[in-house]
Coordinates of C-alpha atoms in Angstrom, one line a residue:
M700 CA 107.8 69.8 -24.9
K701 CA 109.3 73.2 -24.3
K702 CA 105.8 74.6 -23.8
N703 CA 104.8 71.9 -21.4
G704 CA 108.1 72.4 -19.6
K705 CA 107.4 76.1 -19.3
K706 CA 103.9 75.4 -18.0
L707 CA 105.2 73.0 -15.5
L708 CA 107.9 75.4 -14.3
A709 CA 105.2 78.1 -14.1
L710 CA 103.0 75.9 -12.0
M711 CA 105.9 75.0 -9.8
L712 CA 106.8 78.6 -9.3
A713 CA 103.2 79.5 -8.5
G714 CA 103.1 76.7 -6.0
V715 CA 106.3 78.0 -4.4
M716 CA 104.9 81.5 -4.3
L717 CA 101.6 80.3 -2.7
T718 CA 103.5 78.3 -0.2
A719 CA 105.7 81.3 0.6
C720 CA 102.6 83.5 0.9
G721 CA 101.0 80.9 3.1
N722 CA 104.1 80.7 5.3
K723 CA 104.2 84.5 5.5
A724 CA 100.6 84.6 6.5
E725 CA 101.1 82.0 9.1
V726 CA 104.1 83.9 10.4
A727 CA 102.1 87.1 10.4
E728 CA 99.2 85.4 12.1
T729 CA 101.6 83.9 14.6
K730 CA 103.1 87.3 15.3
D731 CA 99.6 88.9 15.6
T732 CA 98.6 86.2 18.0
T733 CA 101.8 86.5 20.0
A734 CA 101.4 90.3 20.1
A735 CA 97.7 90.1 21.1
S736 CA 98.6 87.5 23.7
G737 CA 101.4 89.7 24.9
E738 CA 99.1 92.7 25.1
E739 CA 96.6 90.7 27.0
S740 CA 99.3 89.4 29.3
Q741 CA 100.5 93.0 29.9
A742 CA 97.0 94.2 30.5
A743 CA 96.4 91.4 32.9
S744 CA 99.7 92.1 34.6
D745 CA 98.9 95.9 34.8
A746 CA 95.5 95.1 36.3
A747 CA 97.0 92.7 38.8
E748 CA 99.6 95.3 39.7
K749 CA 96.9 97.9 40.2
E750 CA 94.8 95.4 42.3
T751 CA 97.9 94.5 44.3
A752 CA 98.6 98.3 44.8
A753 CA 95.0 98.8 45.9
D754 CA 95.2 95.8 48.2
T755 CA 98.5 97.2 49.6
Q756 CA 97.0 100.6 50.1
Q757 CA 94.0 99.1 51.9
T758 CA 96.3 97.0 54.0
D759 CA 98.4 100.1 54.8
L760 CA 95.3 102.1 55.8
E761 CA 93.3 99.2 57.3
G762 CA 92.2 100.2 60.8
A763 CA 93.6 103.7 60.5
E764 CA 91.5 106.0 62.7
V765 CA 90.7 109.6 61.6
T766 CA 89.1 112.1 63.9
F767 CA 86.9 114.4 61.9
W768 CA 85.4 117.7 63.2
Y769 CA 82.8 119.8 61.4
M770 CA 79.9 122.2 62.0
P771 CA 76.6 121.0 60.4
L772 CA 76.2 122.7 57.0
Y773 CA 72.5 121.8 57.0
E774 CA 70.0 119.7 59.0
G775 CA 71.0 116.1 58.4
F776 CA 74.6 116.8 57.5
D777 CA 75.9 115.1 60.6
E778 CA 74.1 111.9 59.6
K779 CA 75.5 112.1 56.1
M780 CA 79.1 112.3 57.5
S781 CA 78.9 110.0 60.5
R782 CA 76.9 107.3 58.7
D783 CA 77.3 107.4 54.9
L784 CA 80.8 108.9 54.5
A785 CA 82.2 106.8 57.4
Q786 CA 80.8 103.6 55.9
E787 CA 82.1 104.4 52.5
V788 CA 85.7 105.0 53.6
K789 CA 85.6 101.9 55.8
D790 CA 84.4 99.8 52.8
K791 CA 87.0 101.3 50.4
Y792 CA 90.1 101.6 52.6
G793 CA 89.3 100.1 55.9
I794 CA 89.5 103.6 57.5
I795 CA 87.7 104.2 60.8
L796 CA 86.2 107.7 60.7
N797 CA 85.4 109.1 64.1
T798 CA 83.1 112.1 63.6
E799 CA 82.4 114.9 66.0
V800 CA 79.8 117.6 65.1
L801 CA 80.5 121.0 66.6
T802 CA 78.0 123.8 67.3
W803 CA 78.2 127.0 65.3
D804 CA 78.3 128.9 68.6
A805 CA 81.1 127.0 70.4
G806 CA 82.8 125.2 67.5
P807 CA 85.0 128.0 66.2
E808 CA 86.3 128.8 69.7
K809 CA 87.0 125.1 70.3
V810 CA 89.0 124.9 67.1
T811 CA 91.0 128.0 67.9
V812 CA 91.9 126.6 71.4
A813 CA 92.7 123.3 69.8
M814 CA 95.2 124.9 67.4
A815 CA 96.8 126.8 70.2
T816 CA 97.2 123.7 72.4
G817 CA 98.0 121.0 69.9
A818 CA 94.7 119.2 70.4
T819 CA 93.5 119.5 66.8
P820 CA 91.6 116.7 65.0
D821 CA 93.1 114.8 62.0
L822 CA 90.5 116.2 59.6
Y823 CA 88.5 119.4 59.8
L824 CA 85.8 121.0 57.6
D825 CA 85.1 124.7 57.8
T826 CA 85.3 128.0 56.0
Y827 CA 88.6 129.0 54.6
S828 CA 88.8 132.1 56.9
R829 CA 88.9 129.9 60.0
I830 CA 91.2 127.3 58.4
A831 CA 93.8 129.8 56.9
P832 CA 95.4 130.5 60.3
A833 CA 96.2 126.8 60.6
I834 CA 97.9 126.8 57.2
G835 CA 99.8 130.0 57.9
G836 CA 100.9 128.6 61.3
G837 CA 102.3 125.5 59.7
L838 CA 99.8 123.2 61.3
A839 CA 98.2 121.9 58.1
A840 CA 99.5 119.0 56.0
D841 CA 100.3 119.6 52.3
L842 CA 97.4 118.3 50.2
S843 CA 99.1 118.9 46.8
A844 CA 99.0 115.2 45.8
T845 CA 95.3 115.0 46.6
A846 CA 94.6 118.2 44.8
E847 CA 96.4 116.9 41.7
E848 CA 94.3 113.7 41.7
L849 CA 91.1 115.7 42.1
S850 CA 91.9 118.5 39.7
P851 CA 90.2 116.9 36.6
L852 CA 86.9 117.0 38.5
L853 CA 87.1 120.7 39.6
Y854 CA 86.6 124.0 37.9
D855 CA 89.8 125.7 36.9
G856 CA 91.1 128.0 39.6
V857 CA 89.2 126.4 42.5
L858 CA 92.3 124.9 44.1
D859 CA 94.1 128.3 44.1
T860 CA 91.7 129.3 46.9
G861 CA 93.4 126.8 49.2
K862 CA 97.0 127.8 48.6
L863 CA 98.8 129.9 51.2
N864 CA 102.6 130.4 51.4
G865 CA 103.1 127.8 48.7
I866 CA 101.2 125.1 50.6
Q867 CA 98.0 123.4 49.4
G868 CA 96.6 123.3 52.9
Y869 CA 92.9 123.4 52.0
I870 CA 90.6 121.8 49.4
P871 CA 87.2 123.5 49.0
I872 CA 84.0 121.5 48.5
N873 CA 81.8 124.5 47.6
L874 CA 82.0 128.2 47.0
S875 CA 79.9 130.9 48.4
Q876 CA 79.5 133.1 45.4
G877 CA 80.9 136.6 45.2
Y878 CA 78.4 139.3 45.3
N879 CA 76.3 139.5 42.1
I880 CA 73.2 141.3 41.0
T881 CA 70.0 139.4 41.4
V882 CA 67.2 140.7 39.1
N883 CA 63.5 140.3 39.6
V884 CA 62.9 139.0 36.1
S885 CA 59.1 138.9 36.5
L886 CA 59.1 142.6 37.5
A887 CA 61.5 143.5 34.7
K888 CA 59.2 141.9 32.1
E889 CA 56.1 143.5 33.6
L890 CA 57.8 146.9 33.4
G891 CA 59.0 146.3 29.9
V892 CA 62.7 146.7 30.7
Y893 CA 63.8 143.0 30.5
D894 CA 65.4 143.6 27.1
L895 CA 67.8 146.1 28.6
L896 CA 69.6 143.4 30.5
P897 CA 72.8 142.0 29.1
E898 CA 72.1 138.9 26.9
D899 CA 75.1 137.0 28.2
K900 CA 74.2 138.0 31.8
I901 CA 77.9 138.9 32.4
H902 CA 79.0 142.0 30.4
W903 CA 77.3 145.3 30.6
S904 CA 78.6 148.9 31.0
Y905 CA 77.8 151.5 33.6
E906 CA 75.7 153.3 31.0
E907 CA 73.8 150.2 30.1
F908 CA 73.2 149.5 33.8
L909 CA 72.0 153.0 34.4
E910 CA 69.7 152.7 31.4
F911 CA 68.1 149.7 32.9
C912 CA 67.8 151.4 36.3
R913 CA 66.3 154.6 34.9
A914 CA 63.7 152.7 32.8
A915 CA 62.7 150.5 35.7
R916 CA 62.2 153.5 38.0
E917 CA 60.3 155.5 35.3
K918 CA 58.0 152.6 34.5
G919 CA 57.5 151.7 38.2
K920 CA 57.3 155.0 39.9
E921 CA 53.6 155.1 40.4
Q922 CA 53.9 151.7 42.2
N923 CA 56.7 153.0 44.3
I924 CA 59.2 150.7 42.6
Y925 CA 62.9 151.6 42.6
A926 CA 65.8 150.2 40.5
T927 CA 67.7 149.0 43.5
Q928 CA 68.7 150.1 47.0
L929 CA 72.0 151.2 48.4
F930 CA 73.2 150.8 52.0
A931 CA 76.1 152.0 54.2
G932 CA 74.6 151.6 57.7
S933 CA 77.0 148.9 58.9
K934 CA 80.2 147.2 57.7
S935 CA 78.1 144.1 56.8
S936 CA 78.1 143.4 53.0
D937 CA 80.8 145.9 52.3
S938 CA 82.3 143.4 49.9
V939 CA 79.6 144.4 47.5
Y940 CA 81.3 147.8 47.1
Y941 CA 84.8 146.2 46.9
S942 CA 83.4 144.1 44.1
F943 CA 82.2 147.1 42.3
L944 CA 85.5 149.0 42.8
M945 CA 87.6 146.0 41.5
S946 CA 85.3 145.4 38.6
G947 CA 85.8 149.1 37.8
G948 CA 89.5 148.5 37.5
S949 CA 90.7 149.7 40.9
G950 CA 92.6 147.6 43.3
I951 CA 92.2 147.8 47.1
L952 CA 95.7 146.7 48.4
N953 CA 99.2 146.5 47.0
G954 CA 100.6 143.1 46.1
E955 CA 102.2 142.6 49.5
H956 CA 99.1 143.7 51.3
T957 CA 101.1 146.2 53.3
E958 CA 99.3 149.3 52.2
M959 CA 96.3 150.5 50.2
A960 CA 96.6 150.8 46.4
V961 CA 93.3 152.3 45.3
D962 CA 93.3 153.8 41.8
E963 CA 91.8 157.1 42.5
A964 CA 90.6 157.9 39.0
K965 CA 89.0 154.5 38.4
A966 CA 87.5 154.4 41.8
A967 CA 86.0 157.8 41.3
V968 CA 84.2 156.6 38.2
T969 CA 82.7 153.7 40.1
L970 CA 81.7 155.9 43.1
D971 CA 80.0 158.3 40.6
L972 CA 77.8 155.5 39.5
F973 CA 76.4 155.2 43.1
R974 CA 76.0 159.0 43.3
T975 CA 74.0 159.0 40.1
L976 CA 71.6 156.4 41.5
I977 CA 71.0 158.6 44.6
E978 CA 70.8 162.0 42.8
E979 CA 68.4 160.7 40.1
D980 CA 66.1 159.1 42.8
L981 CA 66.7 155.6 41.4
V982 CA 67.1 154.2 44.9
P983 CA 65.1 154.8 48.1
A984 CA 66.3 157.7 50.3
G985 CA 68.6 157.1 53.3
A986 CA 71.4 155.1 51.6
A987 CA 73.9 156.3 54.2
T988 CA 72.0 154.8 57.1
T989 CA 70.3 151.8 55.5
V990 CA 71.6 148.4 56.8
D991 CA 72.0 145.7 54.2
N992 CA 69.3 143.5 55.7
D993 CA 66.8 146.4 55.7
I994 CA 66.6 146.0 51.9
R995 CA 64.9 142.6 52.0
P996 CA 61.4 143.8 52.8
N997 CA 61.4 145.9 49.6
W998 CA 63.0 143.1 47.7
Y999 CA 60.5 140.5 48.8
S1000 CA 57.5 142.8 48.2
Q1001 CA 58.8 143.3 44.7
K1002 CA 59.6 147.0 45.0
L1003 CA 63.1 146.6 43.7
A1004 CA 64.0 145.6 40.1
C1005 CA 67.3 144.3 41.4
M1006 CA 69.5 144.0 44.5
F1007 CA 73.2 143.8 45.3
V1008 CA 72.9 142.0 48.6
S1009 CA 72.9 138.7 46.9
T1010 CA 75.2 135.8 46.3
G1011 CA 73.9 134.2 43.1
T1012 CA 72.4 130.9 43.6
G1013 CA 72.1 131.5 47.4
E1014 CA 69.6 134.3 46.9
A1015 CA 67.7 132.4 44.1
V1016 CA 67.4 129.4 46.4
N1017 CA 66.3 131.7 49.2
V1018 CA 63.6 133.2 47.1
K1019 CA 62.3 129.8 46.1
K1020 CA 62.1 128.7 49.7
Q1021 CA 60.2 131.9 50.6
I1022 CA 57.8 131.3 47.8
D1023 CA 57.3 127.6 48.6
S1024 CA 56.6 128.4 52.2
G1025 CA 53.9 130.9 51.2
D1026 CA 55.8 133.8 52.8
I1027 CA 56.0 135.9 49.6
Q1028 CA 54.2 136.2 46.3
P1029 CA 55.9 134.2 43.5
F1030 CA 58.4 135.9 41.2
D1031 CA 61.2 134.7 38.9
V1032 CA 64.8 135.8 39.5
D1033 CA 68.0 135.5 37.5
I1034 CA 71.7 136.2 38.3
Y1035 CA 73.7 138.9 36.6
E1036 CA 77.3 140.0 37.1
I1037 CA 78.4 143.4 38.3
P1038 CA 78.9 145.9 35.4
T1039 CA 82.2 147.4 34.3
P1040 CA 82.8 150.9 33.0
D1041 CA 82.9 149.9 29.3
G1042 CA 81.1 146.6 29.5
K1043 CA 84.0 144.7 27.9
A1044 CA 86.1 143.7 30.9
D1045 CA 85.2 140.7 33.0
P1046 CA 83.8 141.3 36.4
H1047 CA 86.1 140.9 39.4
V1048 CA 84.2 140.0 42.6
M1049 CA 85.0 139.4 46.2
S1050 CA 84.2 135.9 47.5
W1051 CA 85.3 134.9 51.0
G1052 CA 82.9 132.1 51.9
S1053 CA 84.2 128.8 50.7
T1054 CA 83.9 125.6 52.7
G1055 CA 86.5 122.9 52.6
F1056 CA 88.8 120.4 54.2
T1057 CA 92.2 120.7 55.9
V1058 CA 94.3 117.9 57.4
F1059 CA 96.3 118.7 60.6
K1060 CA 99.8 117.3 60.8
N1061 CA 99.6 116.8 64.5
N1062 CA 102.4 114.3 65.5
G1063 CA 103.3 113.7 61.8
D1064 CA 101.7 110.2 61.6
E1065 CA 101.8 109.7 57.8
T1066 CA 99.2 106.9 57.9
K1067 CA 96.7 109.1 59.6
I1068 CA 97.5 112.0 57.2
E1069 CA 97.1 109.7 54.2
A1070 CA 93.9 108.2 55.6
A1071 CA 92.5 111.8 56.1
R1072 CA 93.4 112.6 52.5
K1073 CA 91.5 109.6 51.3
V1074 CA 88.4 110.8 53.2
I1075 CA 88.6 114.1 51.3
Q1076 CA 89.0 112.3 48.0
T1077 CA 86.1 110.0 48.7
F1078 CA 83.8 113.0 49.6
L1079 CA 84.5 114.8 46.3
E1080 CA 84.4 111.7 44.1
N1081 CA 80.9 110.8 45.3
E1082 CA 78.7 113.4 43.7
V1083 CA 75.8 112.7 46.1
Y1084 CA 77.5 114.6 48.9
S1085 CA 78.1 117.7 46.9
Q1086 CA 74.6 117.6 45.4
E1087 CA 73.0 117.6 48.8
V1088 CA 75.2 120.4 50.1
C1089 CA 74.4 122.6 47.1
V1090 CA 70.6 122.0 47.3
Q1091 CA 70.5 122.7 51.1
T1092 CA 72.9 125.7 51.2
G1093 CA 72.5 127.3 47.8
N1094 CA 76.3 127.5 47.5
S1095 CA 78.1 126.8 44.3
T1096 CA 79.7 123.4 43.6
V1097 CA 83.4 123.1 42.8
L1098 CA 82.7 120.1 40.6
K1099 CA 82.5 121.3 37.0
D1100 CA 80.3 118.4 35.7
L1101 CA 78.0 118.2 38.6
D1102 CA 74.2 118.3 37.9
V1103 CA 72.3 119.6 40.9
D1104 CA 68.5 119.3 41.0
Y1105 CA 66.9 122.2 43.0
G1106 CA 63.4 121.0 42.0
D1107 CA 63.2 123.7 39.3
E1108 CA 64.8 123.5 35.8
V1109 CA 65.4 127.2 35.5
L1110 CA 67.1 127.3 38.9
N1111 CA 69.2 124.3 38.0
E1112 CA 70.5 126.1 34.9
Q1113 CA 71.1 129.3 36.9
A1114 CA 73.0 127.5 39.6
K1115 CA 75.3 125.8 37.1
R1116 CA 76.0 129.0 35.3
A1117 CA 76.6 130.8 38.6
A1118 CA 79.0 128.1 39.7
A1119 CA 81.1 128.6 36.6
S1120 CA 81.0 132.4 37.0
T1121 CA 82.1 132.1 40.6
A1122 CA 85.0 129.9 39.6
A1123 CA 86.0 132.3 36.9
Y1124 CA 85.6 135.7 38.5
A1125 CA 85.6 135.3 42.3
D1126 CA 88.6 136.7 44.3
S1127 CA 89.5 135.5 47.7
S1128 CA 92.9 137.0 47.8
I1129 CA 92.3 139.8 50.2
G1130 CA 90.4 140.2 53.3
V1131 CA 89.8 137.5 55.8
L1132 CA 93.4 136.2 56.0
E1133 CA 94.7 139.6 57.1
P1134 CA 95.1 140.2 60.9
W1135 CA 94.0 143.8 60.4
W1136 CA 91.0 143.1 58.2
S1137 CA 88.2 143.6 60.8
D1138 CA 89.6 147.0 61.9
F1139 CA 90.2 147.9 58.3
R1140 CA 86.6 147.3 57.4
E1141 CA 85.6 149.9 59.9
T1142 CA 87.4 152.6 57.9
F1143 CA 85.3 152.1 54.7
Y1144 CA 81.7 152.7 55.6
V1145 CA 82.3 155.9 57.5
Q1146 CA 83.8 157.4 54.4
L1147 CA 81.1 156.0 52.1
Q1148 CA 78.4 157.5 54.4
S1149 CA 79.9 160.9 54.0
Y1150 CA 80.0 160.4 50.2
F1151 CA 76.4 159.2 50.1
T1152 CA 75.2 162.3 52.0
G1153 CA 77.2 164.6 49.8
D1154 CA 79.5 165.8 52.6
K1155 CA 82.6 164.6 50.6
D1156 CA 83.3 164.2 46.9
A1157 CA 84.9 161.1 45.5
E1158 CA 88.4 162.4 45.7
D1159 CA 88.1 163.4 49.4
M1160 CA 86.5 160.1 50.3
I1161 CA 89.2 158.1 48.6
R1162 CA 92.0 160.1 50.1
D1163 CA 90.5 159.9 53.7
W1164 CA 89.8 156.2 53.3
K1165 CA 93.4 155.5 52.2
T1166 CA 94.8 157.5 55.1
S1167 CA 92.7 155.7 57.8
G1168 CA 93.1 152.3 56.1
D1169 CA 96.9 152.6 55.9
E1170 CA 97.0 153.6 59.6
V1171 CA 95.2 150.5 60.6
I1172 CA 97.5 148.3 58.4
A1173 CA 100.7 149.9 59.6
K1174 CA 99.7 149.7 63.3
T1175 CA 99.0 146.0 63.0
L1176 CA 102.2 145.2 61.1
Q1177 CA 104.3 147.1 63.6
Q1178 CA 103.1 144.9 66.5

């Protein structure tokens, strides 16, 4: 009896425990269901809130008219803006985009007059050099919020290009690359000097660069082939030499841009590189009087192993177009960065030519300003616009994950690599924004010509350049 009683008690306890477990399971299940239901409700609430916010935004911008001026970046660009982009912002936000295409001849003057008279458009697309005065003059709206939203799409450092006096007054859509070295790969392989090029296509020393140049000249001398070609006949493309000087570790200006700050010792080492090219007959004669564009006949006829008058993808695309049109014999090219003295430092290159948007404040209509911001955002979020700009112009994209098809897999890879290099190494901090820059440029080549002809050594050239350059800067700043 006691045994049966114990068994019965055990069964009763087991039943109680099972019931308790079942109750706990039911409670847990109820809690899970309630939690899941709550999460679903919260998600639905969040989605509804976002949808309501989007509807509110569309309602706020519905019917907002934005006047948009631009010069045509390529044939067909006007149609892309006035039809496709206009339709897209209308569908998304209800914005009415009124486009006006300007001519390259008269457009810049029209914009300058508009800025002086207060007749500016709401939105403008142009090079940074022409937009910067609007930012400096307080005419441009701050695009910081738009920049922050777009920043995940862009290469690091891209947005720094558009900052002036603490204002994000400009958002670039592409970058004209800083001056690089374009190599005739076909010729380098034919001459047996291809293996002398840097494997990473970025880092090589002056001595390694000279080794490549000497070998190319030696192997190609009977065919009248030179390593490269120097020029100092006009101020055009002087940024090539500034790029070399800065890659060599020398600055050009002080931090305030109120006087020159060339490191004489480091600049002399870079200048010695050019003198070596001339003295060892590695470049054609006449460097002091050769104009940059005079180099192209030798380049296209494959008499140069490499050239400096090149902007990465832009030159690669240009060569492809010349080949496709039958104007030149086919040859492969690749893009290499400017060497540094020891080959360990990163290159530092001048790059002034970026194209991008600015929004004019005009009468301070916040609805128009916000609508213009949304046009910029729509342009950069739709990769089709950037892809077409890159293919047609050869400029680098600012979108880090953009795939651009140039019709050639090798060129596609080069373009993507060049875009990343441009974002990493290009410098737009000096030059076009300075009121004295045009006159300052006149002081450089006259000194370089004297150096190329041997009339001045490096120390004299640098000293005289600093003297004349500082005079130009001081004169302008005193006005």
